[in-house]
Structure formats: structure tokens, C-alpha cells
Tab-separated table of C-alpha atoms in Angstrom:
chain	number	residue	atom	x	y	z
D	1	MET	CA	18.690	-3.683	56.679
D	2	THR	CA	15.837	-1.646	54.583
D	3	ALA	CA	12.209	-1.056	56.428
D	4	ARG	CA	10.466	-3.564	53.835
D	5	ARG	CA	13.144	-6.649	55.043
D	6	ARG	CA	12.818	-5.498	58.472
D	7	LEU	CA	9.068	-5.944	58.210
D	8	LEU	CA	9.601	-9.160	56.327
D	9	ARG	CA	11.747	-10.470	59.395
D	10	TRP	CA	9.821	-9.336	62.307
D	11	GLY	CA	6.700	-10.626	60.387
D	12	SER	CA	8.025	-14.016	59.714
D	13	TRP	CA	8.868	-14.506	63.393
D	14	PHE	CA	5.701	-13.315	64.868
D	15	ALA	CA	3.423	-15.366	62.458
D	16	VAL	CA	5.455	-18.593	63.458
D	17	ALA	CA	4.814	-17.741	66.736
D	18	ASN	CA	1.270	-17.255	66.323
D	19	ALA	CA	1.059	-20.481	64.548
D	20	VAL	CA	2.624	-22.385	67.365
D	21	LEU	CA	0.351	-20.561	69.920
D	22	LEU	CA	-2.666	-21.327	67.954
D	23	GLY	CA	-2.109	-25.241	67.912
D	24	VAL	CA	-1.529	-25.030	71.737
D	25	VAL	CA	-3.907	-22.878	72.932
D	26	GLY	CA	-6.619	-23.746	70.246
D	27	LEU	CA	-9.359	-20.977	68.701
D	28	ARG	CA	-9.770	-19.178	71.899
D	29	TYR	CA	-5.941	-17.871	71.093
D	30	LEU	CA	-7.723	-16.152	68.101
D	31	TRP	CA	-10.052	-14.165	70.416
D	32	TYR	CA	-7.239	-13.039	72.730
D	33	TYR	CA	-5.406	-11.925	69.579
D	34	SER	CA	-7.948	-10.333	67.796
D	35	ALA	CA	-9.552	-8.354	70.936
D	36	LEU	CA	-5.775	-7.431	72.657
D	37	SER	CA	-3.427	-7.097	69.721
D	38	PRO	CA	-4.355	-3.238	69.290
D	39	SER	CA	-4.611	-2.929	72.780
D	40	LEU	CA	-1.543	-0.606	73.465
D	41	ALA	CA	-3.013	1.722	70.724
D	42	TRP	CA	-6.474	2.116	72.022
D	43	VAL	CA	-5.791	1.430	75.442
D	44	TYR	CA	-9.354	1.966	76.917
D	45	ALA	CA	-11.203	1.378	74.212
D	46	VAL	CA	-10.162	-2.189	74.109
D	47	LEU	CA	-11.350	-2.788	77.791
D	48	ALA	CA	-14.895	-1.830	76.686
D	49	TYR	CA	-14.975	-4.803	74.193
D	50	VAL	CA	-13.094	-6.972	76.581
D	51	ALA	CA	-15.292	-6.329	79.457
D	52	GLN	CA	-18.358	-6.965	77.417
D	53	GLU	CA	-17.135	-10.176	76.007
D	54	ALA	CA	-15.289	-11.752	79.026
D	55	VAL	CA	-18.405	-10.894	81.598
D	56	ALA	CA	-21.573	-10.952	79.281
D	57	THR	CA	-20.643	-13.425	76.363
D	58	TYR	CA	-17.929	-16.042	77.869
D	59	HIS	CA	-18.733	-15.384	81.321
D	60	TRP	CA	-15.148	-16.034	82.388
D	61	LEU	CA	-15.738	-13.483	85.418
D	62	THR	CA	-18.581	-11.399	87.055
D	63	ALA	CA	-18.914	-7.666	86.527
D	64	PRO	CA	-17.914	-6.639	90.000
D	65	GLU	CA	-14.314	-9.071	89.643
D	66	MET	CA	-14.228	-6.728	86.226
D	67	ILE	CA	-14.501	-3.455	88.232
D	68	GLU	CA	-12.244	-4.810	91.154
D	69	GLY	CA	-9.682	-5.542	88.389
D	70	LEU	CA	-9.645	-2.374	86.780
D	71	ALA	CA	-9.768	-0.318	90.260
D	72	LEU	CA	-6.711	-2.342	91.425
D	73	ALA	CA	-4.651	-1.913	88.116
D	74	GLU	CA	-5.454	2.104	88.111
D	75	THR	CA	-3.548	2.545	91.366
D	76	THR	CA	-0.530	1.478	89.458
D	77	PRO	CA	1.435	2.353	86.365
D	78	GLY	CA	0.398	0.699	83.275
D	79	PRO	CA	-3.141	-0.299	84.142
D	80	LEU	CA	-4.116	-1.574	81.132
D	81	ILE	CA	-2.022	-4.998	81.187
D	82	LEU	CA	-2.824	-5.270	84.422
D	83	VAL	CA	-6.598	-5.279	83.990
D	84	LEU	CA	-5.930	-7.677	80.655
D	85	GLN	CA	-3.570	-9.996	82.768
D	86	HIS	CA	-6.541	-10.121	85.535
D	87	VAL	CA	-8.957	-11.448	82.845
D	88	GLY	CA	-6.364	-13.673	81.271
D	89	PHE	CA	-5.462	-15.283	84.482
D	90	LEU	CA	-9.474	-15.662	85.869
D	91	ALA	CA	-10.453	-17.194	82.692
D	92	ALA	CA	-7.821	-19.754	82.414
D	93	PHE	CA	-7.894	-20.592	86.130
D	94	ARG	CA	-11.765	-21.638	85.941
D	95	GLN	CA	-11.979	-22.898	82.288
D	96	ALA	CA	-8.615	-24.689	81.815
D	97	GLY	CA	-8.398	-28.828	82.372
D	98	ILE	CA	-5.280	-28.461	84.094
D	99	THR	CA	-3.979	-27.646	87.526
D	100	PRO	CA	-6.233	-24.223	87.898
D	101	LEU	CA	-3.250	-22.198	89.342
D	102	LEU	CA	-0.871	-23.237	86.458
D	103	ALA	CA	-3.447	-22.639	83.828
D	104	GLY	CA	-3.979	-19.130	85.754
D	105	ILE	CA	-0.401	-18.030	85.220
D	106	LEU	CA	-0.203	-19.269	81.675
D	107	GLY	CA	-3.503	-17.372	80.684
D	108	ALA	CA	-1.246	-14.279	82.304
D	109	VAL	CA	1.672	-14.812	80.130
D	110	LEU	CA	-0.565	-15.571	76.988
D	111	THR	CA	-2.229	-12.072	77.587
D	112	LEU	CA	1.033	-10.521	78.181
D	113	TRP	CA	2.397	-11.847	74.689
D	114	VAL	CA	-0.709	-10.762	72.609
D	115	THR	CA	-0.909	-7.332	74.324
D	116	PHE	CA	2.621	-6.245	73.892
D	117	THR	CA	4.248	-8.230	70.532
D	118	PRO	CA	1.902	-6.883	68.025
D	119	SER	CA	2.123	-3.138	68.854
D	120	PHE	CA	6.048	-3.552	68.978
D	121	LEU	CA	5.667	-5.129	65.704
D	122	TRP	CA	3.941	-2.440	64.313
D	123	ILE	CA	6.184	0.272	65.870
D	124	PHE	CA	9.427	-1.460	64.677
D	125	ALA	CA	8.053	-2.254	61.414
D	126	GLY	CA	6.148	0.788	60.528
D	127	ALA	CA	8.234	3.783	62.115
D	128	PRO	CA	10.134	4.161	58.763
D	129	TYR	CA	6.570	5.073	57.341
D	130	ALA	CA	5.405	7.180	60.157
D	131	GLU	CA	6.118	10.518	58.501
D	132	ARG	CA	4.754	9.489	55.134
D	133	VAL	CA	1.343	8.479	57.105
D	134	ARG	CA	1.381	12.088	58.611
D	135	GLU	CA	2.020	13.735	55.457
D	136	ASN	CA	-1.063	11.900	53.605
D	137	LYS	CA	-4.093	14.026	54.293
D	138	SER	CA	-6.553	10.896	53.183
D	139	LEU	CA	-4.893	8.768	55.831
D	140	SER	CA	-4.843	11.516	58.602
D	141	ALA	CA	-8.480	12.358	58.242
D	142	ALA	CA	-9.278	8.559	58.530
D	143	LEU	CA	-6.935	8.240	61.593
D	144	ALA	CA	-8.896	11.575	63.189
D	145	ALA	CA	-12.431	9.951	62.646
D	146	ILE	CA	-10.848	7.007	64.257
D	147	THR	CA	-9.979	8.900	67.328
D	148	ALA	CA	-13.376	10.239	67.560
D	149	ALA	CA	-14.804	6.808	67.506
D	150	VAL	CA	-12.291	5.743	70.411
D	151	VAL	CA	-13.484	8.404	72.520
D	152	GLY	CA	-17.387	7.386	72.043
D	153	VAL	CA	-15.995	3.704	72.861
D	154	MET	CA	-14.238	5.085	76.139
D	155	LEU	CA	-17.239	7.213	77.044
D	156	ASN	CA	-19.170	3.825	76.583
D	157	LEU	CA	-16.685	2.097	79.115
D	158	ALA	CA	-17.257	4.728	81.669
D	159	ILE	CA	-21.099	4.373	81.356
D	160	TRP	CA	-20.630	0.261	82.040
D	161	PHE	CA	-18.306	0.533	84.888
D	162	ALA	CA	-20.533	3.330	86.555
D	163	LEU	CA	-23.671	1.346	85.903
D	164	HIS	CA	-22.175	-1.830	87.561
D	165	VAL	CA	-20.722	0.113	90.626
D	166	VAL	CA	-23.747	2.151	91.469
D	167	PHE	CA	-26.238	-0.643	90.811
D	168	ALA	CA	-26.098	-4.320	91.871
D	169	THR	CA	-28.263	-5.744	89.232
D	170	VAL	CA	-27.837	-4.454	85.444
D	171	ASN	CA	-29.662	-6.068	82.694
D	172	GLU	CA	-29.166	-6.172	79.280
D	173	VAL	CA	-32.148	-5.346	76.761
D	174	ALA	CA	-31.933	-5.745	73.272
D	175	ALA	CA	-33.520	-3.103	71.179
D	176	GLY	CA	-33.318	-3.919	67.346
D	177	PRO	CA	-29.289	-3.758	66.717
D	178	LEU	CA	-28.763	-1.692	69.985
D	179	HIS	CA	-28.001	-3.455	73.036
D	180	LEU	CA	-28.609	-1.449	76.248
D	181	HIS	CA	-27.846	-1.367	80.014
D	182	VAL	CA	-30.690	-0.893	82.059
D	183	PRO	CA	-30.127	-1.201	85.872
D	184	GLU	CA	-32.901	-2.051	88.622
D	185	PHE	CA	-33.299	1.065	90.333
D	186	SER	CA	-34.269	-0.874	93.692
D	187	SER	CA	-30.385	-2.411	93.657
D	188	VAL	CA	-28.830	1.074	93.914
D	189	ASP	CA	-26.014	1.309	96.164
D	190	ILE	CA	-26.398	4.513	98.092
D	191	VAL	CA	-22.808	4.704	99.374
D	192	ALA	CA	-21.265	4.195	95.844
D	193	LEU	CA	-23.765	6.741	94.290
D	194	LEU	CA	-22.795	9.282	97.099
D	195	LEU	CA	-19.165	8.776	96.677
D	196	VAL	CA	-19.470	9.058	92.720
D	197	SER	CA	-21.617	12.020	92.993
D	198	LEU	CA	-19.157	13.863	95.493
D	199	SER	CA	-16.020	13.024	93.440
D	200	LEU	CA	-17.534	14.425	90.431
D	201	ILE	CA	-18.399	17.482	92.218
D	202	ALA	CA	-15.090	18.052	93.568
D	203	LEU	CA	-13.555	17.073	90.131
D	204	LEU	CA	-15.408	19.312	88.182
D	205	ARG	CA	-16.508	22.337	90.233
D	206	PHE	CA	-13.723	22.597	92.676
D	207	LYS	CA	-10.964	21.265	90.544
D	208	VAL	CA	-9.791	19.082	93.200
D	209	PRO	CA	-6.195	17.630	92.071
D	210	MET	CA	-6.470	13.954	90.781
D	211	LEU	CA	-4.432	12.136	93.087
D	212	ALA	CA	-6.092	13.692	96.358
D	213	LEU	CA	-9.329	13.053	95.102
D	214	LEU	CA	-8.371	9.405	94.568
D	215	GLY	CA	-6.747	9.410	97.941
D	216	VAL	CA	-9.842	10.720	99.924
D	217	SER	CA	-12.097	8.631	97.741
D	218	ALA	CA	-10.504	5.092	98.365
D	219	LEU	CA	-10.223	6.313	102.245
D	220	LEU	CA	-14.136	7.154	102.397
D	221	GLY	CA	-14.686	3.552	100.559
D	222	LEU	CA	-12.807	1.681	102.985
D	223	ALA	CA	-14.220	3.136	105.729
D	224	ALA	CA	-17.863	2.809	104.596
D	225	LYS	CA	-16.859	-0.767	103.808
D	226	PHE	CA	-15.768	-1.668	107.411
D	227	SER	CA	-18.299	0.304	108.807
D	228	GLY	CA	-20.594	-2.165	107.183
D	229	LEU	CA	-22.749	0.739	105.116
């Protein structure tokens, strides 16, 4: 089978499946698809967009719940899909008009579909053209620019999560086309700030191995939680 026929075959099946899901789920499926379909390629860059839309725009879950989902997922292999399923489950659990648990499970399955299937479609259908893209200087330069932009988005995600971990209240302030997250300094969590600072010093100054740092940080966090700090 030629690459063109393979692309047509996979694309046809994918289009039919998406049309069915759009008819069943409705317009919300378009958001899931547009937000999550490139997720295996952009990974943490997608999480920045999902966090903003799910928390600030649609109010499917709160910022602490989003942080909890990321923290739980980061303890396992394949953290991206677990975070996205966490969002999909809670969104459907709270918004659907059917049994909440059933809605949550269906939301998690839908999230799994729109995360994996587009990426595998691009892999299977586009693999024959991969070398041509690498040899094309214009396309290679464009991909390099996109990679730089993705790094910036990942930095934005890190700042967003850091602010919501260290401060209990973070307000969004519009400054022209910019939307800035400004914390209320009176709501600072001293324990969280201390743990973040010590972790950064251990990682950057003393080069503590990541797994050891995660383990010690988790134990310190649990100790602070159960001691009432």
C-alpha cells in the first residue's frame, strides 16, 4: 500500500469516528480535539493551555485540583495522559446530565481517544515523509522555531503551577492583550515556599539526583501536612 493510500485510509476511518463523536458529544468534543490532539507531540506545552481553559475559562475544576492531578500523574510513567484524563473525568463528572460516575468514565475515555488517535494517525500516515521534511531546510527552520516557542509555553506552565502552589490566591489581571497572574502576597504558603526553595537549591547548586529529591520532598510534604503546618 502506497503512502498516499495509507493516509487516505487512516484519514477516512478517523474522520468517520470523529463525526460520530461530534454528533454524540456535541461541540465540547471540538474543544477536546483541538486542545488535546497535538498533545503527544507538544506534551507539557498542551498542559498550559488545558490548565488555563479548564480552570479559568470553563471552571471544570479548581487550580488546586489541577495541581493535584499533575502531582499524582508525575509519580507514574506517562504523566501527560493521566493529567488529561483527570481533567476529562472531572469535567464530565460535574457537567453531564447523566449518572456522574458514568459520565466521568466516558469523559476519561473520550480524553484518551483525542489524545492518542491523532498522534498515531500522524505517525502512521506521515512516516514516509519524515526524511523529506528533515531534508527541507525551510521546514526544518520552521520546526526549530516552533520548538523554541514550545519551550516558552512550558516555562509559562511552570510559573502558573508555581504561583498556585506557593500562593492560595492568584488573580488574573488584564493589561492590554496580556493576561497576568498576580498573587496576593498575604496568602503565601510558607511551607510550600520553603520546600520549593530548598528543592531548587538542592537541584541546581548541589546536583541532587532527581529521584532522591522527589522522594525527600514528598516525605517532607507529607510530614508538614500531617503535622498541621
